[in-house]
Tab-separated table of C-alpha atoms and ligand atoms in Angstrom:
chain	number	residue	atom	x	y	z
Q	1	UNK	CA	7.477	27.565	-31.793
Q	2	UNK	CA	9.075	24.121	-29.896
Q	3	UNK	CA	6.539	22.375	-27.433
Q	4	UNK	CA	6.599	22.981	-23.854
Q	5	UNK	CA	8.114	20.565	-21.602
Q	6	UNK	CA	5.313	18.318	-20.126
Q	7	UNK	CA	5.053	18.752	-16.464
Q	8	UNK	CA	4.763	15.642	-14.795
Q	9	UNK	CA	4.620	15.210	-10.774
Q	10	UNK	CA	7.622	13.043	-9.428
Q	11	UNK	CA	8.920	11.481	-6.479
Q	12	UNK	CA	11.573	13.138	-4.818
Q	13	UNK	CA	11.595	11.233	-1.218
Q	14	UNK	CA	10.422	8.737	0.096
Q	15	UNK	CA	9.800	8.272	4.106
Q	16	UNK	CA	8.919	4.653	6.114
Q	17	UNK	CA	7.778	3.911	9.588
Q	18	UNK	CA	7.600	0.044	10.619
Q	19	UNK	CA	6.482	-0.588	14.274
Q	20	UNK	CA	9.354	-2.512	16.003
Q	21	UNK	CA	7.160	-5.313	17.079
Q	22	UNK	CA	7.465	-8.613	15.355
Q	23	UNK	CA	4.344	-10.996	15.267
Q	24	UNK	CA	6.171	-14.588	13.437
Q	25	UNK	CA	4.496	-17.551	12.187
Q	26	UNK	CA	5.580	-19.249	15.408
Q	27	UNK	CA	3.818	-16.297	17.542
Q	28	UNK	CA	0.441	-17.866	15.367
Q	29	UNK	CA	0.868	-21.032	15.942
Q	30	UNK	CA	0.337	-20.206	19.533
Q	31	UNK	CA	-2.394	-18.255	18.404
Q	32	UNK	CA	-4.858	-20.128	16.263
Q	33	UNK	CA	-4.379	-23.813	13.967
Q	34	UNK	CA	-2.434	-23.088	11.517
Q	35	UNK	CA	1.671	-23.775	10.653
Q	36	UNK	CA	4.655	-21.501	9.505
Q	37	UNK	CA	4.935	-24.218	6.579
Q	38	UNK	CA	0.991	-23.317	5.571
Q	39	UNK	CA	1.812	-19.951	6.226
Q	40	UNK	CA	4.919	-19.626	4.276
Q	41	UNK	CA	4.207	-22.092	1.113
Q	42	UNK	CA	0.468	-20.105	0.781
Q	43	UNK	CA	1.480	-16.946	0.998
Q	44	UNK	CA	5.357	-16.156	1.388
Q	45	UNK	CA	4.859	-14.420	4.708
Q	46	UNK	CA	7.556	-15.046	7.569
Q	47	UNK	CA	6.574	-12.363	10.082
Q	48	UNK	CA	5.047	-8.644	10.226
Q	49	UNK	CA	5.160	-5.667	12.565
Q	50	UNK	CA	2.175	-4.935	14.796
Q	51	UNK	CA	1.972	-1.684	16.734
Q	52	UNK	CA	1.544	-2.924	20.409
Q	53	UNK	CA	1.504	0.590	22.088
Q	54	UNK	CA	-2.423	0.968	22.803
Q	55	UNK	CA	-2.275	4.932	22.609
Q	56	UNK	CA	-0.719	5.025	19.012
Q	57	UNK	CA	-2.764	4.104	15.781
Q	58	UNK	CA	-2.260	4.916	11.811
Q	59	UNK	CA	-1.605	8.712	12.065
Q	60	UNK	CA	1.351	8.173	14.100
Q	61	UNK	CA	2.449	5.757	11.808
Q	62	UNK	CA	2.108	8.028	9.129
Q	63	UNK	CA	3.332	11.566	10.372
Q	64	UNK	CA	6.907	9.198	11.112
Q	65	UNK	CA	6.912	7.891	7.664
Q	66	UNK	CA	6.066	11.382	6.463
Q	67	UNK	CA	8.137	13.645	8.754
Q	68	UNK	CA	11.580	10.881	7.418
Q	69	UNK	CA	10.077	11.491	3.895
Q	70	UNK	CA	10.391	15.457	4.690
Q	71	UNK	CA	13.822	15.196	6.397
Q	72	UNK	CA	15.591	13.361	3.228
Q	73	UNK	CA	13.835	16.127	1.037
Q	74	UNK	CA	15.347	19.133	3.143
Q	75	UNK	CA	11.498	20.095	3.065
Q	76	UNK	CA	9.953	21.849	5.817
Q	77	UNK	CA	6.401	20.696	6.781
Q	78	UNK	CA	4.918	24.397	6.265
Q	79	UNK	CA	5.962	23.926	2.328
Q	80	UNK	CA	3.678	21.551	2.302
Q	81	UNK	CA	0.677	22.274	0.072
Q	82	UNK	CA	-1.729	19.138	0.624
Q	83	UNK	CA	-1.624	15.669	2.524
Q	84	UNK	CA	-3.291	12.499	0.580
Q	85	UNK	CA	-3.369	9.769	3.323
Q	86	UNK	CA	-4.694	6.251	1.597
Q	87	UNK	CA	-6.180	4.212	4.904
Q	88	UNK	CA	-9.301	1.825	5.740
Q	89	UNK	CA	-7.811	1.913	9.368
Q	90	UNK	CA	-7.732	5.715	10.193
Q	91	UNK	CA	-7.756	6.556	13.741
Q	92	UNK	CA	-11.022	7.241	14.236
Q	93	UNK	CA	-14.279	7.483	10.965
Q	94	UNK	CA	-13.756	11.381	11.506
Q	95	UNK	CA	-11.822	13.535	11.288
Q	96	UNK	CA	-9.445	12.574	8.438
Q	97	UNK	CA	-6.278	10.714	9.631
Q	98	UNK	CA	-5.002	13.306	6.886
Q	99	UNK	CA	-6.199	16.559	9.608
Q	100	UNK	CA	-4.138	14.635	12.543
Q	101	UNK	CA	-0.913	14.345	10.546
Q	102	UNK	CA	-1.301	17.385	9.545
Q	103	UNK	CA	-1.374	18.638	13.268
Q	104	UNK	CA	1.596	16.298	14.196
Q	105	UNK	CA	3.920	17.658	11.659
Q	106	UNK	CA	3.252	21.298	11.586
Q	107	UNK	CA	2.276	21.285	7.957
Q	108	UNK	CA	0.607	24.574	8.976
Q	109	UNK	CA	-0.101	25.974	5.072
Q	110	UNK	CA	-1.093	22.148	3.875
Q	111	UNK	CA	-5.244	20.845	3.571
Q	112	UNK	CA	-5.578	17.065	2.807
Q	113	UNK	CA	-8.114	14.547	3.772
Q	114	UNK	CA	-8.224	10.296	3.818
Q	115	UNK	CA	-8.510	8.043	0.462
Q	116	UNK	CA	-10.258	4.868	1.243
Q	117	UNK	CA	-9.460	2.167	-1.234
Q	118	UNK	CA	-8.023	-0.457	0.822
Q	119	UNK	CA	-4.968	-1.840	-0.968
Q	120	UNK	CA	-5.334	0.237	-3.896
Q	121	UNK	CA	-5.640	3.327	-1.988
Q	122	UNK	CA	-1.750	4.309	-2.114
Q	123	UNK	CA	-2.239	4.015	-6.318
Q	124	UNK	CA	-5.249	5.985	-5.760
Q	125	UNK	CA	-4.490	8.543	-4.093
Q	126	UNK	CA	-0.672	8.879	-6.152
Q	127	UNK	CA	-2.439	9.765	-8.910
Q	128	UNK	CA	-4.624	12.367	-6.960
Q	129	UNK	CA	-1.986	14.209	-5.591
Q	130	UNK	CA	-0.053	14.091	-9.016
Q	131	UNK	CA	-3.204	15.840	-10.498
Q	132	UNK	CA	-2.993	19.032	-8.059
Q	133	UNK	CA	0.728	18.887	-8.877
Q	134	UNK	CA	0.322	18.640	-12.345
Q	135	UNK	CA	-2.347	20.596	-12.991
Q	136	UNK	CA	-0.472	23.856	-11.499
Q	137	UNK	CA	-2.081	24.061	-8.478
Q	138	UNK	CA	0.357	23.002	-6.217
Q	139	UNK	CA	4.121	22.436	-5.771
Q	140	UNK	CA	4.483	19.957	-2.957
Q	141	UNK	CA	1.907	16.949	-2.182
Q	142	UNK	CA	2.848	14.480	0.608
Q	143	UNK	CA	1.335	11.029	-0.534
Q	144	UNK	CA	0.996	8.720	2.453
Q	145	UNK	CA	-0.045	4.944	2.924
Q	146	UNK	CA	-0.849	3.617	6.090
Q	147	UNK	CA	-2.778	0.863	7.873
Q	148	UNK	CA	-2.356	-0.456	11.204
Q	149	UNK	CA	-4.402	-3.508	10.149
Q	150	UNK	CA	-3.725	-5.454	13.742
Q	151	UNK	CA	-6.431	-3.238	14.804
Q	152	UNK	CA	-8.810	-4.820	12.268
Q	153	UNK	CA	-7.595	-8.201	12.281
Q	154	UNK	CA	-9.388	-10.983	14.271
Q	155	UNK	CA	-6.847	-12.792	15.625
Q	156	UNK	CA	-9.412	-15.844	16.226
Q	157	UNK	CA	-9.448	-16.671	12.419
Q	158	UNK	CA	-6.581	-18.368	10.592
Q	159	UNK	CA	-7.416	-17.510	7.284
Q	160	UNK	CA	-7.292	-13.351	7.794
Q	161	UNK	CA	-5.099	-12.952	10.912
Q	162	UNK	CA	-2.321	-14.619	9.059
Q	163	UNK	CA	-2.013	-12.143	6.492
Q	164	UNK	CA	-1.585	-8.869	7.748
Q	165	UNK	CA	0.867	-6.307	9.598
Q	166	UNK	CA	1.028	-2.543	10.500
Q	167	UNK	CA	3.432	0.101	8.435
Q	168	UNK	CA	3.326	3.280	6.647
Q	169	UNK	CA	5.193	4.913	3.909
Q	170	UNK	CA	4.934	8.360	2.429
Q	171	UNK	CA	6.241	9.820	-0.701
Q	172	UNK	CA	6.442	13.516	-1.906
Q	173	UNK	CA	5.614	14.515	-5.022
Q	174	UNK	CA	6.647	17.390	-6.494
Q	175	UNK	CA	6.987	19.108	-10.818
Q	176	UNK	CA	9.290	17.902	-12.925
Q	177	UNK	CA	9.519	18.854	-17.033
Q	178	UNK	CA	12.952	16.287	-17.205
Q	179	UNK	CA	10.323	13.540	-18.200
Q	180	UNK	CA	10.695	11.960	-15.025
Q	181	UNK	CA	7.841	11.325	-12.716
Q	182	UNK	CA	4.098	9.502	-13.397
Q	183	UNK	CA	3.362	8.889	-16.734
Q	184	UNK	CA	0.404	6.725	-17.249
Q	185	UNK	CA	-2.364	5.341	-14.305
Q	186	UNK	CA	-5.159	2.743	-15.131
Q	187	UNK	CA	-7.548	2.526	-11.660
Q	188	UNK	CA	-10.823	-0.052	-11.654
Q	189	UNK	CA	-13.509	-0.553	-9.076
Q	190	UNK	CA	-15.719	-3.249	-8.837
Q	191	UNK	CA	-18.808	-3.284	-6.253
Q	192	UNK	CA	-19.702	-6.018	-6.968
Q	193	UNK	CA	-17.027	-7.551	-5.044
Q	194	UNK	CA	-17.603	-5.385	-2.088
Q	195	UNK	CA	-19.112	-8.193	0.124
Q	196	UNK	CA	-16.011	-10.565	-0.381
Q	197	UNK	CA	-13.536	-8.317	2.116
Q	198	UNK	CA	-15.257	-6.049	4.287
Q	199	UNK	CA	-15.580	-4.268	7.970
Q	200	UNK	CA	-19.327	-4.973	8.244
Q	201	UNK	CA	-19.672	-3.126	11.646
Q	202	UNK	CA	-18.747	0.514	12.829
Q	203	UNK	CA	-19.984	2.136	10.023
Q	204	UNK	CA	-23.751	3.483	9.713
Q	205	UNK	CA	-24.991	0.561	8.366
Q	206	UNK	CA	-23.816	-1.315	11.552
Q	207	UNK	CA	-23.071	1.094	14.369
Q	208	UNK	CA	-20.834	-0.423	17.095
Q	209	UNK	CA	-23.289	-1.874	19.535
Q	210	UNK	CA	-23.105	-4.867	21.992
Q	211	UNK	CA	-24.967	-7.058	19.638
Q	212	UNK	CA	-22.373	-6.071	16.166
Q	213	UNK	CA	-18.997	-6.406	18.671
Q	214	UNK	CA	-20.462	-9.688	20.081
Q	215	UNK	CA	-20.782	-10.679	16.235
Q	216	UNK	CA	-17.019	-9.724	15.884
Q	217	UNK	CA	-18.512	-7.865	12.995
Q	218	UNK	CA	-15.791	-5.312	13.938
Q	219	UNK	CA	-13.263	-7.393	12.004
Q	220	UNK	CA	-12.023	-7.802	8.564
Q	221	UNK	CA	-14.061	-10.615	6.885
Q	222	UNK	CA	-12.392	-11.774	3.554
Q	223	UNK	CA	-13.567	-14.341	1.150
Q	224	UNK	CA	-10.279	-15.794	0.541
Q	225	UNK	CA	-10.506	-17.926	-2.786
Q	226	UNK	CA	-12.911	-15.263	-3.948
Q	227	UNK	CA	-10.423	-12.367	-3.682
Q	228	UNK	CA	-7.460	-13.988	-4.492
Q	229	UNK	CA	-9.460	-15.360	-7.895
Q	230	UNK	CA	-9.920	-11.278	-8.548
Q	231	UNK	CA	-6.535	-10.485	-7.305
Q	232	UNK	CA	-4.788	-12.509	-9.871
Q	233	UNK	CA	-6.240	-11.619	-13.296
Q	234	UNK	CA	-6.775	-7.641	-11.934
Q	235	UNK	CA	-3.365	-6.918	-10.873
Q	236	UNK	CA	-2.059	-8.923	-13.949
Q	237	UNK	CA	-4.371	-7.443	-16.559
Q	238	UNK	CA	-3.683	-3.565	-14.812
Q	239	UNK	CA	-0.223	-3.958	-15.286
Q	240	UNK	CA	-0.367	-5.732	-19.042
Q	241	UNK	CA	-2.566	-2.965	-20.273
Q	242	UNK	CA	-0.039	-0.081	-19.194
Q	243	UNK	CA	2.771	-1.948	-20.845
Q	244	UNK	CA	0.734	-2.100	-23.976
Q	245	UNK	CA	-0.470	1.040	-24.075
Q	246	UNK	CA	2.833	2.898	-23.670
Q	247	UNK	CA	5.128	0.605	-25.632
Q	248	UNK	CA	6.996	-0.784	-22.919
Q	249	UNK	CA	8.695	-4.317	-22.769
Q	250	UNK	CA	9.978	-6.614	-20.339
Q	251	UNK	CA	13.141	-5.283	-21.091
Q	252	UNK	CA	12.561	-1.074	-20.998
Q	253	UNK	CA	11.326	-1.507	-16.774
Q	254	UNK	CA	13.444	-2.262	-13.848
Q	255	UNK	CA	10.890	-3.224	-11.162
Q	256	UNK	CA	7.375	-4.332	-10.359
Q	257	UNK	CA	6.507	-3.110	-7.806
Q	258	UNK	CA	3.820	-4.525	-6.725
Q	259	UNK	CA	0.935	-4.705	-3.954
Q	260	UNK	CA	1.974	-7.143	-1.298
Q	261	UNK	CA	-1.188	-9.373	-1.053
Q	262	UNK	CA	0.259	-12.623	-1.409
Q	263	UNK	CA	3.562	-13.993	-3.052
Q	264	UNK	CA	1.414	-16.066	-5.608
Q	265	UNK	CA	-0.573	-13.117	-7.039
Q	266	UNK	CA	2.986	-11.191	-7.173
Q	267	UNK	CA	4.402	-14.037	-9.109
Q	268	UNK	CA	1.661	-14.692	-11.376
Q	269	UNK	CA	1.801	-10.309	-12.357
Q	270	UNK	CA	5.071	-10.645	-13.458
Q	271	UNK	CA	4.967	-13.590	-15.157
Q	272	UNK	CA	1.981	-11.639	-17.144
Q	273	UNK	CA	4.434	-8.777	-17.758
Q	274	UNK	CA	7.478	-11.606	-18.971
Q	275	UNK	CA	9.748	-10.279	-16.088
Q	276	UNK	CA	11.993	-12.416	-13.505
Q	277	UNK	CA	12.002	-12.189	-10.396
Q	278	UNK	CA	15.192	-9.924	-10.226
Q	279	UNK	CA	12.882	-7.329	-11.201
Q	280	UNK	CA	10.026	-7.377	-8.544
Q	281	UNK	CA	10.125	-5.765	-5.207
Q	282	UNK	CA	8.855	-8.585	-2.680
Q	283	UNK	CA	9.399	-7.472	0.866
Q	284	UNK	CA	5.980	-9.428	2.021
Q	285	UNK	CA	8.044	-12.434	3.716
Q	286	UNK	CA	8.679	-9.396	6.660
Q	287	UNK	CA	5.799	-6.995	6.768
Q	288	UNK	CA	3.535	-8.942	5.934
Q	289	UNK	CA	0.071	-6.993	3.657
Q	290	UNK	CA	0.489	-3.889	5.510
Q	291	UNK	CA	-2.821	-2.918	3.011
Q	292	UNK	CA	-1.903	0.754	1.686
Q	293	UNK	CA	1.737	0.350	2.981
Q	294	UNK	CA	2.998	-1.768	0.656
Q	295	UNK	CA	4.004	-0.191	-2.231
Q	296	UNK	CA	5.886	2.796	-0.586
Q	297	UNK	CA	7.420	0.465	2.495
Q	298	UNK	CA	8.763	-1.381	-1.352
Q	299	UNK	CA	9.949	1.820	-2.152
Q	300	UNK	CA	11.883	2.898	0.918
Q	301	UNK	CA	13.743	-0.702	0.443
Q	302	UNK	CA	14.974	-0.085	-2.671
Q	303	UNK	CA	14.909	3.339	-3.134
Q	304	UNK	CA	19.387	2.804	-2.338
Q	305	UNK	CA	19.593	0.743	-6.148
Q	306	UNK	CA	17.068	3.176	-7.884
Q	307	UNK	CA	18.664	5.132	-10.615
Q	308	UNK	CA	17.190	8.326	-12.537
Q	309	UNK	CA	15.385	7.418	-15.229
Q	310	UNK	CA	14.555	4.063	-14.152
Q	311	UNK	CA	10.857	2.604	-14.989
Q	312	UNK	CA	8.898	0.972	-12.630
Q	313	UNK	CA	5.202	-0.266	-12.899
Q	314	UNK	CA	3.192	-0.026	-9.645
Q	315	UNK	CA	0.560	-2.455	-9.630
Q	316	UNK	CA	-2.134	-3.217	-6.782
Q	317	UNK	CA	-5.461	-4.824	-6.099
Q	318	UNK	CA	-7.940	-4.356	-2.973
Q	319	UNK	CA	-11.281	-4.367	-1.303
Q	320	UNK	CA	-13.703	-3.241	-3.177
Q	321	UNK	CA	-13.104	-4.400	-5.323
Q	322	UNK	CA	-10.371	-1.859	-6.462
Q	323	UNK	CA	-7.093	-2.059	-8.596
Q	324	UNK	CA	-4.533	-0.449	-10.872
Q	325	UNK	CA	-1.397	-0.153	-12.524
Q	326	UNK	CA	0.774	2.978	-12.336
Q	327	UNK	CA	4.061	3.970	-14.881
Q	328	UNK	CA	6.534	6.053	-13.220
Q	329	UNK	CA	9.637	6.803	-14.670
Q	330	UNK	CA	12.031	7.413	-11.181
Q	331	UNK	CA	13.510	10.860	-10.622
Q	332	UNK	CA	16.587	10.549	-8.658
Q	333	UNK	CA	19.602	8.658	-7.660
Q	334	UNK	CA	19.485	6.782	-4.766
Q	335	UNK	CA	22.318	5.797	-1.930
Q	336	UNK	CA	22.492	2.922	-0.741
N	1	LIG	N1	-3.384	-22.017	8.271
N	1	LIG	C1	-3.806	-23.797	8.202
N	1	LIG	N2	-4.817	-23.257	7.246
N	1	LIG	C2	-5.780	-22.649	7.174
N	1	LIG	C3	-5.029	-21.175	7.052
N	1	LIG	C4	-3.758	-21.007	7.659
N	1	LIG	N3	-3.809	-19.915	8.073
N	1	LIG	N4	-5.786	-20.457	6.783
N	1	LIG	C5	-6.837	-21.448	5.805
N	1	LIG	N5	-6.254	-22.779	6.056
N	1	LIG	C6	-7.323	-23.569	5.700
N	1	LIG	C7	-8.663	-23.618	4.798
N	1	LIG	O1	-9.542	-23.446	6.008
N	1	LIG	C8	-8.706	-24.715	3.983
N	1	LIG	O2	-9.144	-25.641	4.734
N	1	LIG	P1	-10.289	-27.013	3.971
N	1	LIG	O3	-9.347	-27.264	2.530
N	1	LIG	O4	-10.393	-27.611	4.549
N	1	LIG	O5	-11.788	-25.947	3.901
N	1	LIG	C9	-8.048	-24.596	3.408
N	1	LIG	O6	-6.758	-24.310	4.195
N	1	LIG	C10	-7.070	-23.751	2.050
N	1	LIG	O7	-7.488	-22.554	2.288
N	1	LIG	P2	-8.099	-21.675	0.894
N	1	LIG	O8	-9.121	-20.494	1.507
N	1	LIG	O9	-8.142	-22.471	-0.364
N	1	LIG	O10	-6.497	-21.150	1.057
N	1	LIG	P3	-5.805	-20.479	-0.369
N	1	LIG	O11	-4.565	-21.495	-0.870
N	1	LIG	O12	-6.892	-19.552	-0.868
N	1	LIG	O13	-5.680	-19.461	0.711
N	1	LIG	C11	-5.328	-16.680	0.999
N	1	LIG	C12	-5.605	-18.292	1.456
N	1	LIG	C13	-4.245	-17.053	1.737
N	1	LIG	C14	-6.342	-16.067	2.301
N	1	LIG	C15	-5.107	-17.338	-0.286
N	1	LIG	O14	-6.690	-16.794	-0.923
N	1	LIG	C16	-5.555	-15.217	-0.556
N	1	LIG	O15	-4.344	-14.744	-0.381
N	1	LIG	N6	-5.702	-14.392	-1.215
N	1	LIG	C17	-6.284	-12.924	-1.299
N	1	LIG	C18	-5.905	-12.006	-0.693
N	1	LIG	C19	-5.820	-10.775	-1.263
N	1	LIG	O16	-5.189	-10.366	-2.067
N	1	LIG	N7	-6.472	-9.622	-0.579
N	1	LIG	C20	-6.641	-8.351	-1.181
N	1	LIG	C21	-6.043	-7.376	-0.378
N	1	LIG	S1	-6.096	-7.221	0.979
N	1	LIG	C22	-7.199	-5.497	1.196
N	1	LIG	O17	-7.457	-5.113	0.173
N	1	LIG	C23	-7.134	-5.196	2.733
C-alpha cells in the first residue's frame, strides 16, 4: 500500500492591520536626544505606526487583521475552531486577548488563548496552531501576532523608544496534503536572558503601585547591546539549523522572513544563510519593530509575489530569551 500523504498545516490567507498615524524619526528628534542619521544607521528604521486612539488596543488591531484574513479566504468567523494570539501587550493581563478577538469577530465556535514569547511569539504560535491542524483536531486555526508597543515604550528613553511600533498580522491555517505548509521548526528559550529585556512592573512580582509607576517599571527595559549580541547569533544559528537538517541550499529558498528588530541583525542572518538581499523580506524602515506582528506583516506585504511551492524560512529572536526558525512551503499563488 502506498504511504498516505502527510497532513500538514498550510497558511491559506493573510491579513494585516497598521494604525494610520506615523511617528517619524523627525518626530522623535523633538522628544529625545536622538537624530535621524543615528536611528537609520543603527536600526534601519525611518518611521513607525502608532495606535493613538486611547479606546483601542491590541485586540482591536488583532481583530482587524483577522477579519481581513478571513474575508480574503471566504471563511466565516463561525468556521474558525481556534484563535491563538501572540502578544506581550494584551489589552489586560486577563482575560486573554484571544477571548476579546473571538467575541469581536463573532467566532462563536472558537476557543483560544494568548502566547507570550515576545518577538518570537508568532513563530511559536504558528507551530502550536499547526499541531492542532496536523493532528486532525481542528480544520481552521487563526494565528495572530499583534502588539501595541507604544503603550509600554518609555518615550523618555532614547535607547528603546526609537525601535518599536504598533501593528498586527493574522494567518489562517488549514490542512494540506500536497507537500505545502509548515514542514519543520526549531525553537529555543534561555531564561538566563530574562533580565536583558522585560517589563518589570505590573505583574505579580511588582504589582502596579504609585511607587512602581513613579519608578517607570511599567515600561519596557532593554539592555540593547546584550540583546543584540544574542539575537545576531540566535537568529542566524536557528535559520542555518533549519537549512542544514532539511538539506536546503540557498538556491532552494525563495525568501527569508526575519523578525524585524534591527536591519543589522537581519543582514547577519541572511549572510549566514548565504542569501542575497533580493531574498530577504525587509519592511523595518516603515514599521519599526512591531514585536509579534513583524512576521505576518512581512507575509502580508510580500503575499502578492509568493507562489505555491516557494520555500520560506521564518526566523525570530526576542525577550525571554526566545528564538527559532521555521521552514514553510507556501501554499498558493498571490495576486498583485
Ligand atoms: N540616539 C542617539 N544615540 C543613542 C540612541 C539614540 N536613539 N540610543 C542609544 N544611543 C547611544 C548610547 O547612549 C551609546 O552612547 P555611549 O557610547 O556614549 O554610551 C551609543 O549610542 C551606542 O549605544 P548602543 O546601545 O551600543 O547602540 P547599538 O549600536 O547597540 O544600538 C540598539 C542600540 C539599536 C538598541 C541595538 O542594540 C539593538 O538593536 N539591539 C537588539 C534589539 C533586539 O533585537 N531586541 C529583541 C527583540 S525586541 C522584543 O523581543 C520585545
